[in-house]
Amino acid sequence: MSSESSIHTRLQHLGTAPCDAQHPVAPVGLPSIRTSTVRFNTVEDLEKTYRRKNGGERLVTYGRMGMETHAALEDVFCALEGGQRAFLASSGLGAISMALLSLLSAGDHLLAADCVYGPVYHLSNTVLGRMGIEATFTSAKDVQALAKHVKPNTKILYVEAPGSLLMEMLDMPALAAFAKEHGLILVTDNTWGSGYAYQPLALGADVSIVAGTKYVAGHSDLMLGAVIANDPALIKTIDTNQYAMGFSVSADDAWLAIRGVRTLPVRMQQHARNALDVCQWLAQQPAVRQIFHPAWPDDAGHVLWKRDCTGSNGLLSVALDMSPAQVRAFVNALTLFGIGYSWGGYESLVQWVDTGFLRNHAYFGKLADTAVQVVRLHIGLEAVEDVIADLQQAMQKAL
Ligand SMILES: *Cc1c(COP(=O)(O)O)cnc(C)c1O
């Protein structure tokens, strides 16, 4: 298998156990190698391992860095994202912290898109603020308009595309050019694309972050994050700092994620097909004011999505002409949709979005002045006609 092979092929062959002259009889999958301690046969072996490790090789001297199971999962993230090196964290938010705490210092300024994952605001208001790192959250839709927020101490441009909650597409190549012009590191959350539907490193981003919890794992049964980069200097900085901070992932979770990711392409394609069918149905409902899903032709980000993405997924938001009481009844009446915050698993989920929070988002635009309610739907792998029937009966009950 070459690195030129399709990602569909590579995901079936990465992270398998070696079967060769040395291992003529072998299982297909790598085991979950659970260990804290790594043993060395001789002092010389220990010294040699450290020398090679200090030279930049991924060699393990202690279990926290993870054994072959973890290394295989790192290879998976590199293949997905088109990166040279991936660092694992025990959650997606942990990966965001790893990247920001590795790359920012006291006195630095973080410029962030207003559409990023909500807890990033919290990270900024707590830990980063306390460390003397100032942040500005603003719309990144108009790239040139970001210039007025760049300060002499701005270090990172942090974005997410499509954005959380309203799936706002951003112009990643333009953001990359802007970051380069202003000497900023472009860090992006790519959980939406998870390396399959979108590859921001190829579009010029410096660092990509994926919550493996979502589509990579795909089964709502583990927490995982990854930070992926290409530039050797950035990789060295992240390597040093993640080691210092002690990020670590359970071997069993790494193993489960490898198992889950084999089917990432087929799952994401089906989620995407189902979501488009749901959009089609939603678009005919009088109570539906606006659909937020970049693969939907009427979405404001559709042109950018067509240009930059290679696929889509099951996530969409919808603005409803409903009162809070009506939307409450709608969400409660759904039977196939769990009420929950996550997404990327096999199952359908619904989240009633806090419109108070959305009012800060430039992208909410005209809707901010009206009484709409917003729900985010994750369309799972159920038969889509059943999903639509469920939405229909719930909407009838609510209205
Ligand atoms: C869920 C999510 C995260 C955080 O992942 P966890 O594993 O839940 O910490 C980060 N970014 C985005 C866009 C997410 O949806």
Short mmCIF file of C-alpha atoms and ligand atoms in Angstrom, two decimals:
data_model
loop_
_atom_site.label_atom_id
_atom_site.label_comp_id
_atom_site.label_asym_id
_atom_site.label_seq_id
_atom_site.Cartn_x
_atom_site.Cartn_y
_atom_site.Cartn_z
CA MET A 1 0.00 0.00 0.00
CA SER A 2 1.45 3.36 -0.95
CA SER A 3 0.68 6.77 0.48
CA GLU A 4 -0.86 7.45 -2.93
CA SER A 5 -3.58 4.86 -2.32
CA SER A 6 -7.10 6.09 -1.72
CA ILE A 7 -7.94 6.87 1.89
CA HIS A 8 -10.62 4.16 1.57
CA THR A 9 -7.83 1.64 0.97
CA ARG A 10 -5.41 3.05 3.49
CA LEU A 11 -7.95 2.93 6.31
CA GLN A 12 -8.27 -0.83 5.81
CA HIS A 13 -4.53 -1.47 5.92
CA LEU A 14 -3.12 0.95 8.47
CA GLY A 15 -2.88 -0.34 12.00
CA THR A 16 -3.02 -4.01 11.10
CA ALA A 17 -0.64 -6.46 12.77
CA PRO A 18 2.51 -7.28 10.77
CA CYS A 19 2.34 -10.50 8.76
CA ASP A 20 5.73 -11.14 7.19
CA ALA A 21 8.77 -13.43 7.37
CA GLN A 22 9.27 -12.52 11.01
CA HIS A 23 5.57 -12.97 11.86
CA PRO A 24 4.45 -15.70 9.46
CA VAL A 25 1.26 -16.31 11.42
CA ALA A 26 -0.47 -13.17 12.64
CA PRO A 27 -3.83 -11.75 13.59
CA VAL A 28 -5.39 -9.06 11.39
CA GLY A 29 -5.76 -6.35 14.00
CA LEU A 30 -3.14 -4.97 16.35
CA PRO A 31 -3.86 -5.75 19.97
CA SER A 32 -4.56 -3.06 22.50
CA ILE A 33 -1.15 -2.80 24.13
CA ARG A 34 -1.92 -1.69 27.66
CA THR A 35 1.13 -0.70 29.56
CA SER A 36 2.50 1.90 31.91
CA THR A 37 6.04 0.59 32.13
CA VAL A 38 8.38 -0.12 29.26
CA ARG A 39 11.29 -2.46 30.05
CA PHE A 40 14.78 -2.39 28.58
CA ASN A 41 16.90 -5.49 28.21
CA THR A 42 20.16 -3.70 29.04
CA VAL A 43 21.25 -0.22 30.11
CA GLU A 44 22.78 0.08 26.64
CA ASP A 45 19.36 -0.60 25.08
CA LEU A 46 17.85 2.13 27.23
CA GLU A 47 20.60 4.59 26.28
CA LYS A 48 20.27 3.75 22.60
CA THR A 49 16.51 4.22 22.71
CA TYR A 50 16.88 7.66 24.32
CA ARG A 51 19.49 8.71 21.77
CA ARG A 52 17.25 7.80 18.88
CA LYS A 53 14.21 9.34 20.59
CA ASN A 54 16.09 12.59 21.15
CA GLY A 55 16.96 12.48 17.47
CA GLY A 56 13.27 12.73 16.69
CA GLU A 57 12.14 9.10 16.27
CA ARG A 58 8.85 8.06 17.81
CA LEU A 59 10.29 5.65 20.36
CA VAL A 60 8.65 4.84 23.66
CA THR A 61 10.48 4.96 26.95
CA TYR A 62 7.37 5.06 29.12
CA GLY A 63 3.75 4.06 28.56
CA ARG A 64 2.31 7.55 28.67
CA MET A 65 3.40 8.17 25.07
CA GLY A 66 1.59 5.04 23.93
CA MET A 67 2.79 1.87 22.27
CA GLU A 68 2.14 0.44 18.81
CA THR A 69 -1.62 0.77 19.17
CA HIS A 70 -1.27 4.50 19.68
CA ALA A 71 1.35 4.84 16.95
CA ALA A 72 -1.05 3.15 14.52
CA LEU A 73 -3.79 5.59 15.43
CA GLU A 74 -1.38 8.49 14.94
CA ASP A 75 -0.67 7.08 11.46
CA VAL A 76 -4.41 7.01 10.81
CA PHE A 77 -4.77 10.69 11.71
CA CYS A 78 -1.75 11.59 9.56
CA ALA A 79 -3.30 9.72 6.62
CA LEU A 80 -6.69 11.34 7.11
CA GLU A 81 -5.39 14.87 7.51
CA GLY A 82 -2.40 14.67 5.18
CA GLY A 83 -0.05 15.44 8.06
CA GLN A 84 3.46 14.40 9.04
CA ARG A 85 2.81 13.96 12.72
CA ALA A 86 -0.22 13.50 14.96
CA PHE A 87 -0.40 13.90 18.74
CA LEU A 88 -3.17 12.23 20.69
CA ALA A 89 -5.18 13.67 23.56
CA SER A 90 -7.84 12.13 25.75
CA SER A 91 -10.60 14.32 24.25
CA GLY A 92 -11.15 16.77 21.44
CA LEU A 93 -11.11 19.66 23.86
CA GLY A 94 -7.90 18.22 25.32
CA ALA A 95 -6.39 18.36 21.83
CA ILE A 96 -7.45 22.01 21.48
CA SER A 97 -5.80 22.77 24.84
CA MET A 98 -2.70 20.88 23.77
CA ALA A 99 -2.35 22.94 20.60
CA LEU A 100 -3.07 26.31 22.19
CA LEU A 101 -0.99 25.75 25.32
CA SER A 102 1.88 24.46 23.19
CA LEU A 103 1.91 27.40 20.83
CA LEU A 104 0.87 30.38 22.99
CA SER A 105 2.81 32.17 25.71
CA ALA A 106 1.90 34.79 28.29
CA GLY A 107 1.40 38.11 26.55
CA ASP A 108 0.31 36.55 23.26
CA HIS A 109 -2.96 37.38 21.58
CA LEU A 110 -5.28 34.75 20.09
CA LEU A 111 -7.53 35.77 17.21
CA ALA A 112 -10.41 33.33 16.91
CA ALA A 113 -13.42 32.90 14.65
CA ASP A 114 -16.73 33.44 16.46
CA CYS A 115 -18.14 30.20 15.04
CA VAL A 116 -15.76 27.89 16.90
CA TYR A 117 -16.78 25.14 19.31
CA GLY A 118 -18.34 26.81 22.36
CA PRO A 119 -16.00 25.43 25.03
CA VAL A 120 -13.10 27.24 23.33
CA TYR A 121 -14.66 30.47 24.64
CA HIS A 122 -14.62 28.90 28.09
CA LEU A 123 -10.98 27.80 27.72
CA SER A 124 -10.12 31.35 26.74
CA ASN A 125 -12.10 32.91 29.60
CA THR A 126 -10.49 30.66 32.19
CA VAL A 127 -7.10 29.03 31.63
CA LEU A 128 -5.81 31.14 28.76
CA GLY A 129 -6.96 34.36 30.39
CA ARG A 130 -5.34 33.41 33.66
CA MET A 131 -2.09 32.67 31.80
CA GLY A 132 -2.11 36.17 30.37
CA ILE A 133 -3.26 35.19 26.90
CA GLU A 134 -5.78 37.62 25.51
CA ALA A 135 -8.32 36.56 22.88
CA THR A 136 -10.61 38.20 20.34
CA PHE A 137 -13.54 36.25 18.92
CA THR A 138 -14.90 37.70 15.72
CA SER A 139 -16.41 36.68 12.42
CA ALA A 140 -13.87 35.13 10.05
CA LYS A 141 -16.26 35.18 7.13
CA ASP A 142 -14.76 38.33 5.65
CA VAL A 143 -11.06 37.48 5.80
CA GLN A 144 -9.73 40.98 5.11
CA ALA A 145 -11.91 42.38 7.91
CA LEU A 146 -9.82 40.34 10.33
CA ALA A 147 -6.90 42.72 9.74
CA LYS A 148 -8.27 45.30 12.16
CA HIS A 149 -8.10 42.71 14.96
CA VAL A 150 -4.48 41.71 14.36
CA LYS A 151 -2.16 43.12 17.02
CA PRO A 152 1.61 43.09 17.21
CA ASN A 153 1.34 40.20 19.69
CA THR A 154 -1.22 38.13 17.75
CA LYS A 155 0.24 34.66 17.42
CA ILE A 156 -2.53 32.33 16.33
CA LEU A 157 -5.53 32.57 14.05
CA TYR A 158 -7.88 29.90 15.36
CA VAL A 159 -10.84 28.85 13.20
CA GLU A 160 -13.26 26.04 12.56
CA ALA A 161 -14.96 25.25 9.27
CA PRO A 162 -17.73 24.55 8.93
CA GLY A 163 -18.40 26.24 12.25
CA SER A 164 -20.12 24.61 15.18
CA LEU A 165 -23.89 25.17 15.45
CA LEU A 166 -24.49 27.04 12.15
CA MET A 167 -22.04 25.13 9.90
CA GLU A 168 -20.56 28.34 8.53
CA MET A 169 -18.03 27.66 5.76
CA LEU A 170 -14.86 29.71 5.88
CA ASP A 171 -12.46 30.43 3.04
CA MET A 172 -9.54 28.34 4.31
CA PRO A 173 -7.06 29.17 1.51
CA ALA A 174 -7.77 32.89 2.01
CA LEU A 175 -7.36 32.51 5.78
CA ALA A 176 -4.06 30.71 5.17
CA ALA A 177 -2.83 33.51 2.92
CA PHE A 178 -3.92 36.07 5.51
CA ALA A 179 -2.17 34.18 8.32
CA LYS A 180 1.00 33.98 6.27
CA GLU A 181 0.91 37.67 5.45
CA HIS A 182 0.54 38.57 9.14
CA GLY A 183 2.93 35.94 10.50
CA LEU A 184 0.19 34.00 12.31
CA ILE A 185 -0.12 30.27 12.87
CA LEU A 186 -3.41 29.07 11.38
CA VAL A 187 -4.94 26.46 13.67
CA THR A 188 -8.24 24.90 12.72
CA ASP A 189 -10.70 22.50 14.29
CA ASN A 190 -11.49 19.89 11.63
CA THR A 191 -13.85 17.69 13.58
CA TRP A 192 -16.60 18.32 11.01
CA GLY A 193 -14.49 16.98 8.14
CA SER A 194 -12.47 14.52 10.23
CA GLY A 195 -9.92 14.30 7.43
CA TYR A 196 -12.37 12.58 5.12
CA ALA A 197 -14.73 15.34 4.00
CA TYR A 198 -12.26 18.23 4.40
CA GLN A 199 -8.47 18.53 4.59
CA PRO A 200 -7.49 21.96 5.87
CA LEU A 201 -3.72 21.25 5.95
CA ALA A 202 -3.81 20.84 2.17
CA LEU A 203 -5.62 24.20 1.98
CA GLY A 204 -2.87 25.95 3.90
CA ALA A 205 -3.71 25.52 7.60
CA ASP A 206 -0.70 24.90 9.84
CA VAL A 207 -2.36 22.78 12.50
CA SER A 208 -5.52 20.69 12.30
CA ILE A 209 -7.38 19.42 15.33
CA VAL A 210 -9.88 16.57 15.29
CA ALA A 211 -12.18 15.39 18.06
CA GLY A 212 -11.83 11.67 17.35
CA THR A 213 -14.76 11.25 19.71
CA LYS A 214 -17.04 12.08 16.79
CA TYR A 215 -16.80 10.47 13.33
CA VAL A 216 -13.39 8.83 13.70
CA ALA A 217 -14.54 6.67 16.60
CA GLY A 218 -18.01 6.75 15.15
CA HIS A 219 -19.79 4.71 17.81
CA SER A 220 -20.36 7.14 20.70
CA ASP A 221 -18.25 4.97 22.97
CA LEU A 222 -14.98 6.80 23.58
CA MET A 223 -13.35 10.22 23.98
CA LEU A 224 -10.33 11.13 21.86
CA GLY A 225 -8.58 14.07 20.23
CA ALA A 226 -5.69 14.62 17.85
CA VAL A 227 -3.47 17.52 16.81
CA ILE A 228 -1.95 17.13 13.36
CA ALA A 229 0.77 19.24 11.73
CA ASN A 230 3.29 19.23 8.89
CA ASP A 231 5.87 21.90 9.65
CA PRO A 232 8.93 20.41 11.44
CA ALA A 233 9.36 23.41 13.76
CA LEU A 234 5.70 23.34 14.80
CA ILE A 235 5.87 19.58 15.29
CA LYS A 236 8.91 19.96 17.53
CA THR A 237 7.20 22.62 19.65
CA ILE A 238 4.02 20.58 20.04
CA ASP A 239 6.02 17.44 20.77
CA THR A 240 8.01 19.10 23.56
CA ASN A 241 4.98 20.72 25.14
CA GLN A 242 2.57 17.79 24.92
CA TYR A 243 5.23 15.64 26.56
CA ALA A 244 5.64 18.24 29.29
CA MET A 245 1.90 18.39 29.96
CA GLY A 246 1.39 14.64 30.11
CA PHE A 247 -1.36 14.10 27.57
CA SER A 248 -2.16 10.42 27.34
CA VAL A 249 -4.80 8.15 25.80
CA SER A 250 -6.00 4.77 26.98
CA ALA A 251 -4.73 1.94 24.77
CA ASP A 252 -8.23 0.46 24.67
CA ASP A 253 -9.67 3.74 23.41
CA ALA A 254 -6.96 3.97 20.74
CA TRP A 255 -7.74 0.40 19.71
CA LEU A 256 -11.49 1.10 19.56
CA ALA A 257 -10.87 4.22 17.50
CA ILE A 258 -8.82 2.21 14.99
CA ARG A 259 -11.65 -0.28 14.77
CA GLY A 260 -14.17 2.50 14.28
CA VAL A 261 -12.23 4.41 11.66
CA ARG A 262 -12.14 1.52 9.17
CA THR A 263 -15.74 2.35 8.29
CA LEU A 264 -15.39 6.15 8.44
CA PRO A 265 -15.82 6.65 4.67
CA VAL A 266 -18.93 4.49 4.33
CA ARG A 267 -20.47 5.89 7.49
CA MET A 268 -19.84 9.50 6.53
CA GLN A 269 -21.20 8.98 3.03
CA GLN A 270 -24.40 7.48 4.40
CA HIS A 271 -24.77 10.16 7.10
CA ALA A 272 -24.35 12.75 4.33
CA ARG A 273 -26.96 11.14 2.07
CA ASN A 274 -29.43 10.88 4.92
CA ALA A 275 -28.83 14.49 5.97
CA LEU A 276 -29.50 15.75 2.43
CA ASP A 277 -32.76 13.78 2.32
CA VAL A 278 -33.74 15.36 5.64
CA CYS A 279 -32.85 18.83 4.26
CA GLN A 280 -35.08 18.14 1.28
CA TRP A 281 -37.97 17.34 3.60
CA LEU A 282 -37.25 20.24 5.96
CA ALA A 283 -37.19 22.69 3.06
CA GLN A 284 -40.86 21.89 2.39
CA GLN A 285 -42.02 22.55 5.95
CA PRO A 286 -43.71 25.92 6.56
CA ALA A 287 -42.17 26.11 10.06
CA VAL A 288 -38.63 25.89 8.67
CA ARG A 289 -37.03 29.30 8.24
CA GLN A 290 -33.48 28.35 7.32
CA ILE A 291 -31.34 25.24 6.94
CA PHE A 292 -27.66 25.31 7.86
CA HIS A 293 -25.80 22.54 6.07
CA PRO A 294 -23.06 23.40 3.56
CA ALA A 295 -23.84 20.47 1.25
CA TRP A 296 -27.40 21.80 0.88
CA PRO A 297 -27.50 23.90 -2.32
CA ASP A 298 -29.34 26.80 -0.63
CA ASP A 299 -26.79 27.10 2.18
CA ALA A 300 -24.77 30.31 2.14
CA GLY A 301 -21.52 28.30 2.28
CA HIS A 302 -22.42 25.91 -0.52
CA VAL A 303 -20.05 27.40 -3.10
CA LEU A 304 -17.08 27.20 -0.73
CA TRP A 305 -18.13 23.70 0.30
CA LYS A 306 -18.18 22.61 -3.34
CA ARG A 307 -14.79 24.13 -3.94
CA ASP A 308 -12.99 22.86 -0.82
CA CYS A 309 -14.73 19.79 0.57
CA THR A 310 -14.69 16.25 -0.70
CA GLY A 311 -17.78 15.15 1.19
CA SER A 312 -20.20 16.01 3.92
CA ASN A 313 -21.71 14.45 7.01
CA GLY A 314 -24.90 14.10 9.01
CA LEU A 315 -24.81 17.37 10.87
CA LEU A 316 -27.25 20.19 10.18
CA SER A 317 -28.97 22.98 12.01
CA VAL A 318 -32.37 24.38 11.31
CA ALA A 319 -34.01 27.66 12.30
CA LEU A 320 -37.67 27.10 13.13
CA ASP A 321 -40.55 29.54 13.35
CA MET A 322 -41.52 28.17 16.72
CA SER A 323 -41.94 29.51 20.21
CA PRO A 324 -39.70 28.10 22.93
CA ALA A 325 -42.67 26.03 24.15
CA GLN A 326 -43.23 24.64 20.66
CA VAL A 327 -39.60 23.72 20.12
CA ARG A 328 -39.54 22.08 23.55
CA ALA A 329 -42.57 19.98 22.53
CA PHE A 330 -40.92 19.17 19.18
CA VAL A 331 -37.68 17.96 20.74
CA ASN A 332 -39.50 15.98 23.44
CA ALA A 333 -41.75 14.32 20.86
CA LEU A 334 -38.86 12.94 18.78
CA THR A 335 -38.42 9.23 19.39
CA LEU A 336 -35.40 8.30 17.22
CA PHE A 337 -33.32 11.32 18.21
CA GLY A 338 -31.54 11.24 21.53
CA ILE A 339 -31.28 14.64 23.19
CA GLY A 340 -27.56 15.14 23.45
CA TYR A 341 -24.57 17.33 22.72
CA SER A 342 -22.32 15.07 20.78
CA TRP A 343 -22.53 13.79 17.20
CA GLY A 344 -20.58 11.56 14.81
CA GLY A 345 -21.88 8.29 16.23
CA TYR A 346 -24.24 5.98 14.35
CA GLU A 347 -27.34 7.41 16.00
CA SER A 348 -29.50 10.46 15.47
CA LEU A 349 -29.25 13.26 18.02
CA VAL A 350 -30.92 16.60 18.59
CA GLN A 351 -29.66 19.63 20.46
CA TRP A 352 -31.80 22.70 21.15
CA VAL A 353 -29.29 25.46 20.55
CA ASP A 354 -29.11 28.44 22.88
CA THR A 355 -30.06 31.33 20.58
CA GLY A 356 -28.70 33.77 23.18
CA PHE A 357 -25.25 32.37 22.42
CA LEU A 358 -25.88 32.52 18.67
CA ARG A 359 -26.75 36.20 18.78
CA ASN A 360 -23.01 36.87 19.23
CA HIS A 361 -22.33 35.14 15.93
CA ALA A 362 -22.21 37.42 12.93
CA TYR A 363 -23.40 34.53 10.80
CA PHE A 364 -26.74 34.39 12.62
CA GLY A 365 -27.40 37.62 10.77
CA LYS A 366 -30.97 38.67 10.18
CA LEU A 367 -32.31 35.73 12.16
CA ALA A 368 -30.98 37.30 15.35
CA ASP A 369 -33.74 39.92 15.18
CA THR A 370 -36.56 37.42 14.93
CA ALA A 371 -38.06 34.93 17.30
CA VAL A 372 -36.68 31.78 15.67
CA GLN A 373 -35.50 28.78 17.60
CA VAL A 374 -32.58 26.68 16.39
CA VAL A 375 -32.06 22.96 16.71
CA ARG A 376 -29.01 21.06 15.61
CA LEU A 377 -29.68 17.60 14.24
CA HIS A 378 -27.22 14.81 13.80
CA ILE A 379 -28.76 12.48 11.23
CA GLY A 380 -27.72 8.96 12.08
CA LEU A 381 -27.60 5.74 10.11
CA GLU A 382 -31.23 4.80 10.67
CA ALA A 383 -33.37 4.36 7.53
CA VAL A 384 -33.92 7.95 6.47
CA GLU A 385 -37.64 7.45 5.85
CA ASP A 386 -38.01 6.51 9.52
CA VAL A 387 -36.02 9.57 10.56
CA ILE A 388 -38.21 11.84 8.44
CA ALA A 389 -41.39 10.20 9.74
CA ASP A 390 -40.17 10.84 13.27
CA LEU A 391 -39.45 14.50 12.51
CA GLN A 392 -42.86 14.81 10.88
CA GLN A 393 -44.86 13.40 13.79
CA ALA A 394 -42.88 15.53 16.26
CA MET A 395 -43.49 18.68 14.23
CA GLN A 396 -47.21 17.93 14.02
CA LYS A 397 -47.34 17.55 17.79
CA ALA A 398 -45.45 20.79 18.36
CA LEU A 399 -47.41 23.06 16.05
C1 LIG B 1 -17.13 17.69 20.20
C2 LIG B 1 -16.25 18.68 19.61
C3 LIG B 1 -15.01 18.98 20.19
C4 LIG B 1 -14.58 18.39 21.50
O1 LIG B 1 -14.44 17.03 21.49
P1 LIG B 1 -14.53 16.20 22.86
O2 LIG B 1 -13.89 14.91 22.52
O3 LIG B 1 -15.99 16.10 23.16
O4 LIG B 1 -13.79 16.96 23.89
C5 LIG B 1 -14.20 19.89 19.57
N1 LIG B 1 -14.58 20.51 18.43
C6 LIG B 1 -15.76 20.25 17.85
C7 LIG B 1 -16.11 20.95 16.60
C8 LIG B 1 -16.64 19.34 18.42
O5 LIG B 1 -17.82 19.12 17.85
#
